[in-house]
Amino acid sequence: NHYIKKVDVGLNGKEIIEHSISRQDNSESQTVTYLIPDAKITDTLSVEAYCSISGKLEKEIKVEAKE
């Protein structure tokens, strides 16, 4: 079975979290939540999620002011 086995989080190009996951919440998705107090407006967060079989998904998030 495919599942998310690891999530890495970076802040401005530097890895700050490496989270190994032994099982997924359900067969459709995995939700993780992280508190990142050092993130400031205009910073870039990067997230990489690794599949247990092969491949990964990468996304970047720009920190913006709360409206």
XYZ file of N, CA, C and O in Angstrom:
268
model
N 0.829 -1.203 0.000
C 0.000 0.000 0.000
C 0.866 1.256 0.000
O 1.866 1.329 0.687
N 0.401 2.249 -0.753
C 1.061 3.553 -0.755
C 0.622 4.326 0.483
O -0.532 4.282 0.865
N 1.554 5.025 1.071
C 1.220 5.967 2.135
C 2.356 6.988 2.238
O 3.426 6.782 1.689
N 2.085 8.091 2.923
C 3.108 9.108 3.129
C 4.031 8.600 4.237
O 3.603 8.391 5.361
N 5.309 8.386 3.903
C 6.233 7.842 4.897
C 7.086 8.901 5.580
O 7.622 8.676 6.652
N 7.207 10.074 4.942
C 8.042 11.120 5.527
C 7.626 12.479 5.001
O 7.250 12.616 3.841
N 7.703 13.470 5.868
C 7.446 14.855 5.484
C 8.632 15.689 5.960
O 9.039 15.592 7.120
N 9.200 16.465 5.051
C 10.272 17.399 5.393
C 9.745 18.818 5.200
O 9.062 19.102 4.215
N 10.078 19.696 6.141
C 9.684 21.099 6.053
C 10.942 21.946 6.092
O 11.831 21.721 6.925
N 11.014 22.909 5.174
C 12.144 23.826 5.134
C 11.689 25.260 5.318
O 10.559 25.609 4.978
N 12.558 26.069 5.856
C 12.309 27.499 6.020
C 13.438 28.237 5.323
O 14.606 28.114 5.729
N 13.098 28.945 4.243
C 14.081 29.700 3.447
C 15.261 28.822 3.018
O 16.417 29.221 3.092
N 14.947 27.604 2.575
C 15.969 26.721 2.027
C 16.690 25.850 3.036
O 17.519 25.025 2.658
N 16.401 25.992 4.321
C 17.055 25.191 5.353
C 16.037 24.233 5.973
O 14.971 24.663 6.429
N 16.354 22.933 5.986
C 15.428 21.959 6.572
C 15.310 22.189 8.074
O 16.309 22.263 8.785
N 14.055 22.308 8.548
C 13.833 22.542 9.974
C 13.045 21.418 10.638
O 13.041 21.310 11.860
N 12.350 20.605 9.836
C 11.574 19.479 10.374
C 11.758 18.281 9.460
O 11.634 18.399 8.240
N 12.028 17.127 10.049
C 12.014 15.849 9.330
C 11.121 14.919 10.144
O 11.438 14.577 11.277
N 9.975 14.570 9.574
C 8.947 13.824 10.290
C 8.708 12.480 9.600
O 8.184 12.433 8.500
N 9.114 11.398 10.249
C 8.843 10.054 9.729
C 7.461 9.620 10.187
O 7.086 9.834 11.344
N 6.721 8.986 9.278
C 5.345 8.575 9.558
C 5.239 7.069 9.325
O 5.645 6.572 8.278
N 4.710 6.348 10.295
C 4.629 4.883 10.180
C 3.310 4.397 9.598
O 3.225 3.288 9.094
N 2.270 5.242 9.673
C 0.996 4.876 9.042
C 0.221 6.142 8.719
O 0.398 7.172 9.360
N -0.637 6.025 7.726
C -1.394 7.174 7.246
C -2.764 7.212 7.906
O -3.310 6.174 8.281
N -3.339 8.420 8.056
C -4.645 8.593 8.696
C -5.741 7.763 8.035
O -6.581 7.184 8.691
N -5.734 7.759 6.698
C -6.719 6.979 5.944
C -6.137 6.692 4.563
O -5.028 7.109 4.267
N -6.870 5.994 3.726
C -6.332 5.599 2.417
C -6.280 6.735 1.403
O -5.679 6.592 0.345
N -6.898 7.862 1.723
C -6.972 8.978 0.774
C -5.994 10.110 1.059
O -5.544 10.783 0.148
N -5.703 10.362 2.343
C -4.906 11.543 2.652
C -4.189 11.409 3.990
O -4.491 10.525 4.787
N -3.259 12.340 4.203
C -2.534 12.440 5.471
C -2.478 13.916 5.839
O -2.111 14.744 5.005
N -2.848 14.240 7.051
C -2.790 15.619 7.521
C -1.746 15.729 8.616
O -1.721 14.902 9.533
N -0.878 16.711 8.487
C 0.107 17.009 9.525
C 0.039 18.506 9.820
O -0.284 19.300 8.946
N 0.327 18.858 11.051
C 0.302 20.265 11.458
C 1.584 20.569 12.217
O 1.976 19.799 13.095
N 2.209 21.678 11.868
C 3.448 22.078 12.531
C 3.348 23.531 12.953
O 2.849 24.369 12.201
N 3.857 23.845 14.118
C 3.982 25.217 14.585
C 5.405 25.671 14.252
O 6.375 25.007 14.635
N 5.507 26.761 13.507
C 6.822 27.250 13.080
C 6.943 28.707 13.525
O 6.674 29.642 12.758
N 7.341 28.919 14.787
C 7.373 30.282 15.323
C 8.411 31.190 14.672
O 8.280 32.413 14.732
N 9.443 30.628 14.042
C 10.482 31.452 13.410
C 10.079 31.983 12.036
O 10.793 32.808 11.467
N 8.961 31.515 11.478
C 8.525 31.980 10.154
C 8.016 33.419 10.251
O 7.228 33.756 11.133
N 8.510 34.245 9.335
C 8.125 35.655 9.303
C 7.547 36.004 7.933
O 7.764 35.283 6.963
N 6.833 37.109 7.871
C 6.258 37.565 6.607
C 7.364 37.665 5.565
O 8.452 38.147 5.856
N 7.083 37.185 4.375
C 7.952 37.084 3.187
C 8.859 35.858 3.200
O 9.506 35.571 2.214
N 8.919 35.106 4.305
C 9.679 33.854 4.309
C 9.015 32.827 3.398
O 7.823 32.938 3.085
N 9.786 31.837 2.994
C 9.267 30.753 2.166
C 9.392 29.438 2.916
O 10.484 29.081 3.370
N 8.277 28.742 3.050
C 8.258 27.403 3.620
C 8.188 26.412 2.469
O 7.435 26.613 1.513
N 8.978 25.359 2.537
C 8.899 24.298 1.539
C 8.501 23.007 2.246
O 8.910 22.753 3.379
N 7.662 22.227 1.577
C 7.182 20.966 2.135
C 7.409 19.877 1.102
O 7.064 20.036 -0.066
N 8.012 18.782 1.533
C 8.212 17.615 0.681
C 7.583 16.417 1.378
O 7.903 16.134 2.534
N 6.690 15.728 0.684
C 6.046 14.522 1.204
C 6.517 13.347 0.357
O 6.421 13.381 -0.870
N 7.023 12.316 1.014
C 7.603 11.158 0.329
C 6.654 9.965 0.404
O 6.166 9.627 1.480
N 6.445 9.308 -0.732
C 5.613 8.115 -0.811
C 6.393 6.908 -0.293
O 7.609 6.825 -0.452
N 5.688 5.955 0.293
C 6.319 4.741 0.818
C 6.869 3.846 -0.285
O 7.753 3.032 -0.040
N 6.370 4.002 -1.506
C 6.828 3.153 -2.612
C 7.791 3.906 -3.515
O 8.904 3.448 -3.762
N 7.392 5.052 -4.028
C 8.317 5.873 -4.814
C 7.715 7.247 -5.063
O 6.505 7.419 -5.059
N 8.592 8.201 -5.258
C 8.166 9.548 -5.613
C 7.941 10.450 -4.419
O 7.931 10.009 -3.266
N 7.802 11.735 -4.731
C 7.519 12.723 -3.699
C 6.753 13.886 -4.308
O 6.742 14.078 -5.521
N 6.111 14.655 -3.449
C 5.375 15.849 -3.845
C 6.017 17.022 -3.117
O 6.257 16.943 -1.912
N 6.317 18.076 -3.862
C 6.949 19.258 -3.278
C 6.059 20.474 -3.482
O 5.500 20.661 -4.563
N 5.939 21.301 -2.440
C 5.179 22.547 -2.526
C 5.929 23.631 -1.771
O 6.635 23.349 -0.807
N 5.758 24.869 -2.217
C 6.301 26.021 -1.501
C 5.163 26.926 -1.092
O 4.191 27.089 -1.820
N 5.316 27.520 0.087
C 4.298 28.409 0.633
C 5.003 29.696 1.050
O 5.980 29.658 1.798
N 4.515 30.817 0.562
C 5.060 32.125 0.941
C 4.277 32.612 2.158
O 3.047 32.626 2.158
N 4.985 32.990 3.231
C 4.329 33.486 4.440
C 3.844 34.907 4.166
O 4.611 35.764 3.730
N 2.551 35.119 4.401
C 1.937 36.415 4.135
C 1.278 36.950 5.399
O 0.994 36.194 6.329
N 1.008 38.239 5.393
C 0.330 38.866 6.517
C -1.099 38.353 6.607
O -1.740 38.104 5.582
N -1.570 38.172 7.818
C -2.947 37.722 8.034
C -3.879 38.877 7.716
O -3.660 40.008 8.148
N -4.922 38.583 6.926
C -5.857 39.649 6.540
C -6.966 39.795 7.543
O -7.354 38.929 8.222
